[in-house]
């Protein structure tokens, strides 16, 4: 687990109007690593995740993915905003899974997975379909290929969403509380897919409340609160022996 | 039958398969006397209405003869054309205005706002007259590559299309805006996260979902337009209404010709309603757990269900 840095964050700040949500985030995610972010709601962990694929613009600091600045080009010591097309190109390599799935409801599971490869990468439909079927089989949904999202359970929808992100063959996957909107008995099936993905060596950043998953699968963990990283380390270490008061208070509530 | 009084704590145990099933409930149904009274009342009123019309001095054979009369048919055709073309102008321009209105460019959004403010704020009859009389203030139309007398350009047909179409665009803009706003922003985010650009996201993800919200009121607008197009008679364009009244001024069958016009309007609106039904079905893909059957499918199910009677009353029908 000592790959090159996949994500590097230096003093990242983000404000929404007068409210400062991120107050200087410094962290590094190595290639092949499962990086968990935990913390109370409103701590800025989802916002930080959304900054990584430029769904949110950062106000200060530098954010790199695979050595490239996110959303900007640097020439000399001047920053240039990227054009929409360049941002879209950057995002191709970063898969994202949302808390509320955000599947396209007017498309079947297979069409959801095919959409980006066909529209963005220009893959032929037959080829994309084949890839979609393979990916859906990989997340255990070989028999639901032609179902619409409304015909699937929450856990199945989230697995389709993971397959949809994987279809672009990303080098980094972002998970924004992927199991928070699920009924308790459906959480396991999604975590199983994520665990398998981690075993295949995918670089993953996971915002989660599933401490069990973080302890078992995670390679690193940071605890965020109030827009800063309060504590970081190996998940087992941080979860078992939190050093910081705020971490202790938080963990005592969720464990 | 298991005793309902006991075992409040343990999980309910399903009754054994061979247990005697509970007796079906045979209760006296509630009598809805009010329903009977109101039904009879309404039927009596309907009967009186039919009787009155049967005794009225209407020459029904004149109605029958003129339903397919040349002038009337040409008028109905004209009404259909004006409706289709004005709606085309309305929908295309309206969608453009909707996107402009939602644009982050303040100039575009205020221009769209001003357009909607003007065209929604004035009667369409006044707008028709304004277009028709344009030659009073601009004698010549000169757009560089094309030059002609305004009188020649703005015929009653062109004035009708401009008046109805531009007015409609204002309404369609609001319908389109509502449709676009109804799509969850998470959809746009998901598309962007996959590397799709704004144009593709709008075309492939947002608009198809907005259509579900846009189509029902648009069908309504279509049917409204069929009827509003009768205003064009005021600028003496011979559509269905003017054609019918023109005939009646010759044969003096005023009510008969109005009935002819009424029948044609009803035929046209009915055809449009059926078209709308199938369009809505097309765009409701994935919204429910299965689409309701079309009338045709329902009839087919009825026919086959005569053979398998036990299905009737189940989910088939």
Coordinates of C-alpha atoms in Angstrom, one line a residue:
Chain A
X1 CA 0.0 0.0 0.0
X2 CA 2.7 2.5 -0.8
X3 CA 1.8 3.7 -4.2
X4 CA 2.4 7.1 -5.6
X5 CA 0.1 9.9 -4.2
X6 CA -3.3 9.7 -6.0
X7 CA -4.9 12.6 -4.2
X8 CA -3.0 15.4 -2.5
X9 CA -4.7 18.2 -0.6
X10 CA -2.8 21.2 0.6
X11 CA -4.6 23.7 2.8
X12 CA -7.9 23.3 0.9
X13 CA -10.4 25.9 1.9
X14 CA -14.0 26.1 0.8
X15 CA -16.8 28.6 1.8
X16 CA -20.4 28.8 0.9
X17 CA -21.1 32.5 1.1
X18 CA -20.0 33.6 4.6
X19 CA -19.9 30.0 6.0
X20 CA -16.4 28.4 5.8
X21 CA -17.0 24.7 5.4
X22 CA -13.4 23.6 4.9
X23 CA -10.7 25.4 6.9
X24 CA -7.5 24.0 5.5
X25 CA -7.5 20.3 4.7
X26 CA -4.1 18.7 4.4
X27 CA -4.0 15.0 3.4
X28 CA -2.6 12.5 1.0
X29 CA -4.2 9.4 -0.5
X30 CA -1.9 6.8 -2.0
X31 CA -2.7 4.7 -5.0
X32 CA -4.4 1.5 -4.1
X33 CA -5.4 2.7 -0.7
X34 CA -8.9 2.6 0.9
X35 CA -9.1 6.0 2.6
X36 CA -12.0 6.5 5.0
X37 CA -13.3 9.9 6.1
X38 CA -15.5 9.9 9.2
X39 CA -17.0 12.7 11.3
X40 CA -20.2 14.3 12.4
X41 CA -22.6 15.7 9.8
X42 CA -21.7 19.2 8.8
X43 CA -18.0 18.5 9.3
X44 CA -17.3 19.1 5.7
X45 CA -16.4 15.6 4.7
X46 CA -18.9 15.4 1.8
X47 CA -17.9 18.8 0.6
X48 CA -14.3 17.8 0.5
X49 CA -15.2 14.7 -1.5
X50 CA -17.1 16.8 -4.0
X51 CA -14.1 19.1 -4.3
X52 CA -12.0 16.2 -5.5
X53 CA -13.9 15.9 -8.8
X54 CA -14.6 19.6 -9.0
X55 CA -18.4 19.5 -8.3
X56 CA -17.4 22.2 -5.8
X57 CA -14.8 24.9 -6.5
X58 CA -12.2 25.4 -3.8
X59 CA -11.5 28.9 -2.6
X60 CA -7.9 28.5 -1.4
X61 CA -5.2 25.8 -1.3
X62 CA -4.2 23.3 -3.9
X63 CA -5.8 20.0 -4.7
X64 CA -4.1 17.4 -7.0
X65 CA -5.4 14.2 -8.4
X66 CA -2.7 11.9 -9.9
X67 CA -0.3 14.9 -10.0
X68 CA -2.7 17.2 -11.8
X69 CA -4.4 20.3 -10.3
X70 CA -8.1 19.8 -10.1
X71 CA -10.1 22.3 -12.2
X72 CA -7.2 24.7 -12.9
X73 CA -4.1 25.0 -15.0
X74 CA -1.0 26.5 -13.6
X75 CA 1.3 28.5 -15.9
X76 CA 4.1 30.2 -14.1
X77 CA 2.5 31.3 -10.8
X78 CA -0.8 32.1 -12.4
X79 CA -3.9 29.9 -12.2
X80 CA -6.2 29.5 -15.1
X81 CA -9.7 28.1 -14.7
X82 CA -10.3 25.1 -16.9
X83 CA -12.9 25.1 -19.6
X84 CA -15.9 22.8 -19.1
X85 CA -14.6 20.3 -21.6
X86 CA -11.3 20.0 -19.7
X87 CA -13.0 19.5 -16.4
X88 CA -15.2 16.8 -17.9
X89 CA -12.1 15.1 -19.2
X90 CA -10.6 15.1 -15.7
X91 CA -13.8 13.7 -14.2
X92 CA -13.8 10.7 -16.5
X93 CA -11.0 9.1 -14.4
X94 CA -12.8 9.7 -11.1
X95 CA -15.9 7.6 -10.3
X96 CA -18.4 8.8 -7.8
X97 CA -21.1 7.1 -5.9
X98 CA -23.7 9.2 -4.2
X99 CA -25.7 8.8 -1.0
X100 CA -29.0 9.0 -3.0
X101 CA -27.7 6.8 -5.9
X102 CA -28.8 9.3 -8.5
X103 CA -29.4 6.7 -11.1
X104 CA -31.0 7.9 -14.3
X105 CA -34.7 6.8 -13.7
X106 CA -35.6 6.8 -17.4
X107 CA -33.0 4.2 -18.3
X108 CA -32.6 0.5 -17.4
X109 CA -29.7 -0.7 -15.3
X110 CA -27.7 -1.6 -18.4
X111 CA -28.5 1.7 -20.1
X112 CA -27.4 3.6 -16.9
X113 CA -24.0 1.8 -17.1
X114 CA -23.7 2.2 -20.9
X115 CA -24.5 5.9 -21.0
X116 CA -21.2 7.4 -20.2
X117 CA -19.0 5.0 -22.1
X118 CA -21.2 5.6 -25.2
X119 CA -21.7 9.3 -24.8
X120 CA -18.3 10.3 -23.4
X121 CA -15.9 7.7 -24.7
X122 CA -17.7 7.0 -27.9
X123 CA -17.8 3.3 -27.3
X124 CA -20.0 1.3 -29.7
X125 CA -23.3 0.3 -28.2
X126 CA -22.8 -3.4 -28.5
X127 CA -19.5 -3.2 -26.9
X128 CA -20.8 -1.0 -24.1
X129 CA -23.7 -3.3 -23.5
X130 CA -21.3 -6.2 -23.1
X131 CA -19.2 -4.3 -20.7
X132 CA -22.4 -3.3 -18.8
X133 CA -23.5 -6.9 -18.5
X134 CA -20.1 -7.9 -17.2
X135 CA -20.0 -5.1 -14.6
X136 CA -23.6 -5.8 -13.5
X137 CA -22.7 -9.4 -13.0
X138 CA -19.7 -8.4 -11.0
X139 CA -21.9 -6.5 -8.6
X140 CA -24.3 -9.5 -8.4
X141 CA -27.1 -8.1 -10.7
X142 CA -26.7 -10.3 -13.8
X143 CA -30.5 -11.0 -13.7
X144 CA -31.6 -7.3 -13.3
X145 CA -29.8 -5.9 -16.4
X146 CA -33.1 -4.7 -18.0
X147 CA -34.8 -3.5 -14.9
X148 CA -35.6 0.2 -14.3
X149 CA -34.3 1.8 -11.1
X150 CA -37.8 2.0 -9.7
X151 CA -38.0 -1.7 -10.0
X152 CA -34.9 -2.2 -7.8
X153 CA -34.3 -2.1 -4.1
X154 CA -32.1 0.5 -2.6
X155 CA -29.2 -1.8 -2.3
X156 CA -29.5 -3.0 -5.9
X157 CA -29.7 0.6 -7.1
X158 CA -26.6 1.5 -5.2
X159 CA -24.8 -1.5 -6.8
X160 CA -25.9 -0.4 -10.2
X161 CA -24.5 3.1 -9.4
X162 CA -21.2 1.5 -8.5
X163 CA -21.2 -0.5 -11.8
X164 CA -22.0 2.8 -13.6
X165 CA -19.0 4.5 -12.1
X166 CA -16.7 1.6 -12.8
X167 CA -17.8 1.6 -16.5
X168 CA -15.6 4.6 -17.1
X169 CA -12.6 2.6 -15.8
X170 CA -11.7 5.2 -13.2
X171 CA -8.4 5.2 -11.3
X172 CA -10.1 6.7 -8.2
X173 CA -13.5 6.0 -6.7
X174 CA -15.3 8.5 -4.4
X175 CA -18.0 7.1 -2.1
X176 CA -20.2 9.7 -0.5
X177 CA -22.0 7.9 2.4
X178 CA -23.0 5.1 0.0
X179 CA -25.0 3.2 2.6
X180 CA -26.6 6.0 4.6
X181 CA -29.9 6.0 2.6
X182 CA -30.3 2.2 2.8
X183 CA -32.4 0.0 5.0
X184 CA -30.1 -1.8 7.5
X185 CA -30.5 -5.2 6.0
X186 CA -29.4 -3.9 2.6
X187 CA -26.2 -2.2 3.8
X188 CA -24.2 -5.5 3.7
X189 CA -24.6 -6.2 0.0
X190 CA -23.2 -2.8 -0.9
X191 CA -20.3 -3.1 1.5
X192 CA -19.5 -6.5 0.1
X193 CA -19.2 -5.0 -3.4
X194 CA -17.0 -2.2 -2.1
X195 CA -14.8 -4.7 -0.2
X196 CA -14.3 -6.8 -3.4
X197 CA -13.4 -3.6 -5.2
X198 CA -10.8 -2.8 -2.5
X199 CA -9.3 -6.2 -2.9
X200 CA -8.9 -5.6 -6.6
X201 CA -6.7 -2.7 -5.7
X202 CA -9.0 0.2 -6.5
X203 CA -8.1 3.5 -4.9
X204 CA -11.1 4.5 -2.9
X205 CA -12.0 7.5 -0.7
X206 CA -15.0 6.6 1.4
X207 CA -17.1 9.0 3.5
X208 CA -18.9 6.7 5.8
X209 CA -20.6 6.0 9.1
X210 CA -19.8 2.3 8.8
X211 CA -17.0 2.0 11.4
X212 CA -16.9 -1.8 10.9
X213 CA -16.1 -1.3 7.3
X214 CA -13.5 1.3 8.0
X215 CA -11.8 -0.9 10.5
X216 CA -11.9 -4.0 8.3
X217 CA -11.2 -2.6 4.9
X218 CA -9.7 0.8 5.4
X219 CA -6.0 1.5 5.1
X220 CA -6.1 5.0 6.4
X221 CA -8.7 7.0 8.3
X222 CA -9.2 10.7 9.1
X223 CA -11.6 12.1 11.5
X224 CA -13.0 15.5 10.4
X225 CA -14.9 18.0 12.5
X226 CA -15.7 21.7 11.9
X227 CA -13.9 21.8 8.6
X228 CA -10.5 20.5 9.8
X229 CA -8.8 17.1 10.0
X230 CA -8.8 16.4 13.8
X231 CA -7.0 13.1 13.8
X232 CA -5.7 10.6 11.3
X233 CA -3.9 7.3 11.2
X234 CA -4.6 3.6 10.7
X235 CA -8.3 2.9 11.2
X236 CA -7.8 0.2 13.8
X237 CA -5.5 2.5 15.7
X238 CA -7.7 5.6 15.6
X239 CA -10.9 3.8 16.3
X240 CA -9.5 1.8 19.2
X241 CA -7.3 4.5 20.8
X242 CA -8.6 8.0 19.8
X243 CA -6.2 10.6 21.1
X244 CA -8.3 13.6 20.6
X245 CA -11.2 14.6 22.8
X246 CA -13.5 15.4 19.9
X247 CA -12.8 12.0 18.3
X248 CA -13.5 10.2 21.5
X249 CA -16.8 12.1 21.9
X250 CA -17.8 11.3 18.4
X251 CA -16.8 7.6 18.5
X252 CA -18.6 7.1 21.8
X253 CA -21.8 8.1 20.1
X254 CA -21.5 6.0 17.0
X255 CA -19.7 2.8 18.2
Chain B
X1 CA -58.8 -21.1 13.5
X2 CA -56.2 -19.8 16.0
X3 CA -57.4 -18.1 19.0
X4 CA -57.0 -14.3 18.4
X5 CA -57.0 -13.6 22.2
X6 CA -53.7 -15.2 23.1
X7 CA -50.0 -14.9 22.3
X8 CA -49.6 -11.1 22.3
X9 CA -45.8 -11.5 22.9
X10 CA -44.6 -14.2 20.6
X11 CA -44.5 -13.8 16.9
X12 CA -47.7 -14.8 15.2
X13 CA -47.6 -18.4 14.0
X14 CA -49.1 -19.0 10.6
X15 CA -52.1 -21.2 10.6
X16 CA -51.5 -24.7 9.5
X17 CA -52.3 -25.4 5.9
X18 CA -55.1 -27.9 6.5
X19 CA -56.9 -25.7 9.0
X20 CA -60.4 -24.7 8.2
X21 CA -60.3 -21.3 6.5
X22 CA -62.2 -18.6 8.4
X23 CA -65.8 -18.1 7.1
X24 CA -66.0 -15.3 4.5
X25 CA -67.7 -12.2 5.8
X26 CA -71.3 -11.8 4.6
X27 CA -72.3 -8.4 5.9
X28 CA -75.2 -6.2 4.8
X29 CA -73.5 -3.4 2.6
X30 CA -74.1 0.2 3.4
X31 CA -76.9 1.6 1.3
X32 CA -75.9 4.7 -0.5
X33 CA -79.4 6.3 -1.0
X34 CA -77.8 9.7 -1.9
X35 CA -76.1 8.1 -4.9
X36 CA -79.4 6.8 -6.2
X37 CA -81.2 10.1 -5.7
X38 CA -78.5 12.1 -7.4
X39 CA -78.2 9.6 -10.3
X40 CA -81.9 9.8 -11.0
X41 CA -81.9 13.6 -10.7
X42 CA -79.1 13.9 -13.2
X43 CA -80.7 11.5 -15.6
X44 CA -84.0 13.4 -15.5
X45 CA -82.2 16.6 -16.3
X46 CA -80.4 15.0 -19.2
X47 CA -83.7 13.6 -20.5
X48 CA -85.2 17.1 -20.4
X49 CA -82.3 18.5 -22.3
X50 CA -82.5 15.8 -25.0
X51 CA -86.3 16.4 -25.2
X52 CA -85.8 20.1 -25.5
X53 CA -83.3 19.7 -28.4
X54 CA -85.5 17.1 -30.1
X55 CA -88.3 19.6 -30.1
X56 CA -86.1 22.5 -31.1
X57 CA -86.2 23.9 -34.6
X58 CA -82.9 22.4 -35.8
X59 CA -82.6 21.1 -39.3
X60 CA -80.3 18.2 -38.6
X61 CA -80.1 17.2 -42.2
X62 CA -78.5 20.6 -42.9
X63 CA -75.9 19.7 -40.1
X64 CA -75.3 16.3 -41.7
X65 CA -75.0 17.7 -45.2
X66 CA -72.5 20.4 -44.2
X67 CA -70.2 18.3 -42.0
X68 CA -68.2 17.4 -45.1
X69 CA -69.0 20.5 -47.1
X70 CA -66.0 21.9 -49.1
X71 CA -65.7 25.2 -47.4
X72 CA -66.1 23.7 -43.9
X73 CA -63.4 21.0 -44.6
X74 CA -61.0 23.6 -45.9
X75 CA -61.7 25.7 -42.8
X76 CA -61.0 22.7 -40.5
X77 CA -57.8 22.0 -42.4
X78 CA -56.8 25.6 -42.0
X79 CA -57.5 25.4 -38.3
X80 CA -55.4 22.3 -38.0
X81 CA -52.5 23.9 -39.9
X82 CA -52.6 27.1 -37.9
X83 CA -52.7 25.1 -34.7
X84 CA -49.8 22.8 -35.6
X85 CA -47.6 25.6 -36.9
X86 CA -48.2 28.0 -34.1
X87 CA -47.6 25.3 -31.6
X88 CA -44.4 24.4 -33.3
X89 CA -43.3 28.1 -33.1
X90 CA -44.5 28.1 -29.5
X91 CA -42.7 25.0 -28.4
X92 CA -39.4 25.7 -30.0
X93 CA -39.3 29.3 -29.0
X94 CA -40.7 28.5 -25.6
X95 CA -38.0 25.9 -24.8
X96 CA -35.4 28.4 -25.9
X97 CA -36.9 31.0 -23.6
X98 CA -37.0 28.5 -20.8
X99 CA -33.3 27.8 -21.1
X100 CA -32.6 31.5 -21.4
X101 CA -34.7 32.2 -18.3
X102 CA -32.7 29.6 -16.3
X103 CA -29.3 30.8 -17.7
X104 CA -26.8 32.4 -15.4
X105 CA -26.3 35.2 -17.9
X106 CA -28.3 38.1 -16.5
X107 CA -29.0 39.6 -20.0
X108 CA -30.4 36.4 -21.4
X109 CA -32.6 35.7 -18.4
X110 CA -34.0 39.3 -18.2
X111 CA -34.7 39.3 -21.9
X112 CA -36.7 36.1 -21.5
X113 CA -38.4 37.5 -18.5
X114 CA -39.4 40.7 -20.5
X115 CA -40.7 38.6 -23.4
X116 CA -42.9 36.5 -21.1
X117 CA -44.1 39.6 -19.3
X118 CA -45.2 41.3 -22.5
X119 CA -46.7 38.4 -24.4
X120 CA -48.5 36.9 -21.4
X121 CA -49.7 40.4 -20.3
X122 CA -51.6 41.3 -23.5
X123 CA -54.7 39.7 -25.0
X124 CA -53.9 37.4 -27.9
X125 CA -56.7 39.1 -29.9
X126 CA -54.9 42.5 -29.6
X127 CA -51.6 40.8 -30.6
X128 CA -53.3 39.4 -33.7
X129 CA -54.5 42.9 -34.7
X130 CA -51.1 44.3 -34.0
X131 CA -49.4 41.9 -36.3
X132 CA -52.0 42.2 -39.0
X133 CA -51.8 46.0 -39.1
X134 CA -48.0 46.1 -38.9
X135 CA -47.9 47.7 -42.4
X136 CA -49.4 50.8 -41.0
X137 CA -46.2 51.7 -39.2
X138 CA -43.6 49.8 -41.3
X139 CA -44.5 50.1 -45.0
X140 CA -41.5 48.1 -46.1
X141 CA -39.8 45.1 -44.6
X142 CA -36.1 45.3 -45.2
X143 CA -33.8 42.8 -43.5
X144 CA -30.9 43.3 -45.8
X145 CA -31.0 40.2 -48.0
X146 CA -34.8 40.4 -48.3
X147 CA -37.0 43.4 -49.0
X148 CA -40.7 43.5 -49.7
X149 CA -43.8 45.5 -48.9
X150 CA -45.1 44.7 -45.4
X151 CA -48.6 44.1 -46.8
X152 CA -47.2 41.3 -49.0
X153 CA -45.3 39.7 -46.1
X154 CA -47.9 39.8 -43.4
X155 CA -50.8 38.0 -44.8
X156 CA -53.6 37.0 -42.5
X157 CA -52.0 33.5 -42.3
X158 CA -48.6 34.9 -41.3
X159 CA -50.2 37.3 -38.8
X160 CA -52.1 34.4 -37.3
X161 CA -49.0 32.3 -36.9
X162 CA -47.0 35.2 -35.4
X163 CA -49.8 36.3 -33.1
X164 CA -50.7 32.8 -31.8
X165 CA -47.2 31.3 -31.9
X166 CA -45.3 34.1 -30.2
X167 CA -48.0 34.3 -27.5
X168 CA -47.8 30.6 -27.0
X169 CA -44.1 30.7 -26.6
X170 CA -44.5 32.8 -23.5
X171 CA -46.7 30.1 -21.9
X172 CA -44.5 27.2 -23.2
X173 CA -41.5 29.0 -21.7
X174 CA -43.0 28.7 -18.2
X175 CA -44.1 25.1 -18.8
X176 CA -40.5 24.2 -20.0
X177 CA -39.0 26.0 -17.0
X178 CA -41.2 24.1 -14.6
X179 CA -40.2 20.9 -16.3
X180 CA -36.5 21.5 -16.2
X181 CA -36.7 22.6 -12.5
X182 CA -38.6 19.4 -11.6
X183 CA -35.5 17.3 -12.4
X184 CA -33.5 16.5 -9.3
X185 CA -30.1 18.4 -9.4
X186 CA -28.5 15.1 -8.3
X187 CA -29.1 13.9 -11.9
X188 CA -27.0 16.7 -13.3
X189 CA -24.3 16.0 -10.8
X190 CA -24.3 12.3 -11.5
X191 CA -23.9 13.0 -15.3
X192 CA -21.2 15.6 -14.7
X193 CA -19.3 13.2 -12.4
X194 CA -19.3 10.7 -15.2
X195 CA -17.6 13.2 -17.4
X196 CA -20.6 14.3 -19.5
X197 CA -20.7 18.0 -20.5
X198 CA -23.6 20.3 -20.0
X199 CA -25.0 19.9 -23.5
X200 CA -25.1 16.1 -23.3
X201 CA -26.4 16.2 -19.8
X202 CA -29.3 18.5 -20.8
X203 CA -30.1 16.4 -23.9
X204 CA -29.6 12.9 -22.5
X205 CA -30.5 13.2 -18.9
X206 CA -32.4 16.4 -18.0
X207 CA -34.8 16.9 -20.9
X208 CA -36.1 13.3 -21.2
X209 CA -37.0 13.5 -17.5
X210 CA -38.4 17.1 -17.8
X211 CA -40.7 15.8 -20.7
X212 CA -42.8 13.9 -18.2
X213 CA -43.7 17.1 -16.5
X214 CA -43.8 19.1 -19.8
X215 CA -46.1 17.0 -21.9
X216 CA -49.4 17.0 -20.0
X217 CA -49.7 20.8 -19.9
X218 CA -48.4 21.0 -23.4
X219 CA -51.2 18.7 -24.6
X220 CA -53.5 21.1 -22.8
X221 CA -52.0 24.0 -24.6
X222 CA -52.5 22.2 -28.0
X223 CA -56.2 21.8 -27.3
X224 CA -56.4 25.4 -26.1
X225 CA -54.7 26.5 -29.3
X226 CA -57.2 24.6 -31.5
X227 CA -59.9 26.6 -29.9
X228 CA -58.0 29.9 -29.6
X229 CA -57.3 29.7 -33.3
X230 CA -60.9 30.7 -33.9
X231 CA -59.9 34.3 -32.9
X232 CA -58.1 34.4 -36.2
X233 CA -61.5 34.9 -37.8
X234 CA -61.2 38.5 -36.5
X235 CA -58.5 39.2 -39.0
X236 CA -60.7 37.6 -41.6
X237 CA -58.6 34.4 -42.2
X238 CA -61.1 31.7 -43.2
X239 CA -60.5 29.0 -40.6
X240 CA -63.1 26.6 -39.3
X241 CA -65.2 29.1 -37.4
X242 CA -65.2 31.8 -40.1
X243 CA -65.8 29.2 -42.8
X244 CA -68.9 27.9 -41.0
X245 CA -70.3 31.4 -40.3
X246 CA -69.6 32.4 -43.9
X247 CA -71.7 29.5 -45.1
X248 CA -74.5 30.3 -42.7
X249 CA -74.6 33.9 -44.0
X250 CA -75.5 32.3 -47.4
X251 CA -77.9 29.5 -46.3
X252 CA -79.1 31.3 -43.2
X253 CA -78.8 28.1 -41.1
X254 CA -76.9 29.9 -38.3
X255 CA -77.3 27.4 -35.5
X256 CA -76.8 24.4 -37.8
X257 CA -73.5 25.8 -39.1
X258 CA -72.4 26.5 -35.5
X259 CA -73.2 22.9 -34.6
X260 CA -71.1 21.8 -37.6
X261 CA -68.2 23.9 -36.3
X262 CA -68.7 22.5 -32.8
X263 CA -68.6 18.9 -34.1
X264 CA -65.4 19.5 -36.0
X265 CA -63.7 21.2 -33.0
X266 CA -64.7 18.2 -30.9
X267 CA -63.3 15.7 -33.4
X268 CA -60.0 17.6 -33.6
X269 CA -59.6 17.9 -29.8
X270 CA -60.4 14.2 -29.4
X271 CA -57.8 13.2 -31.9
X272 CA -55.2 15.4 -30.1
X273 CA -56.1 13.9 -26.7
X274 CA -55.5 10.4 -27.9
X275 CA -52.1 11.5 -29.3
X276 CA -51.3 13.0 -26.0
X277 CA -52.1 9.8 -24.1
X278 CA -49.6 7.8 -26.2
X279 CA -46.9 10.4 -25.9
X280 CA -47.3 10.5 -22.2
X281 CA -46.9 6.7 -22.0
X282 CA -43.7 7.0 -24.1
X283 CA -42.1 9.4 -21.7
X284 CA -43.3 7.7 -18.5
X285 CA -40.7 5.0 -19.1
X286 CA -39.2 3.9 -15.8
X287 CA -41.4 6.1 -13.7
X288 CA -43.8 3.4 -12.4
X289 CA -43.5 -0.3 -11.8
X290 CA -45.2 -1.0 -15.2
X291 CA -47.4 1.0 -17.5
X292 CA -51.2 0.8 -17.4
X293 CA -52.5 -1.0 -20.5
X294 CA -53.7 1.0 -23.5
X295 CA -57.4 0.9 -24.4
X296 CA -56.5 -1.5 -27.2
X297 CA -54.6 -3.8 -24.8
X298 CA -57.5 -3.6 -22.4
X299 CA -60.0 -4.6 -25.1
X300 CA -57.8 -7.5 -26.1
X301 CA -57.6 -8.6 -22.4
X302 CA -61.4 -8.4 -22.1
X303 CA -61.8 -10.6 -25.1
X304 CA -59.4 -13.2 -23.9
X305 CA -60.8 -13.1 -20.4
X306 CA -64.1 -14.5 -21.6
X307 CA -62.3 -17.8 -21.9
X308 CA -60.5 -17.5 -18.6
X309 CA -63.2 -16.1 -16.5
X310 CA -61.4 -16.5 -13.2
X311 CA -59.0 -13.8 -14.2
X312 CA -61.8 -11.2 -14.3
X313 CA -61.6 -9.0 -11.3
X314 CA -58.0 -9.9 -10.7
X315 CA -55.2 -7.7 -11.8
X316 CA -55.7 -8.4 -15.5
X317 CA -58.4 -5.9 -15.9

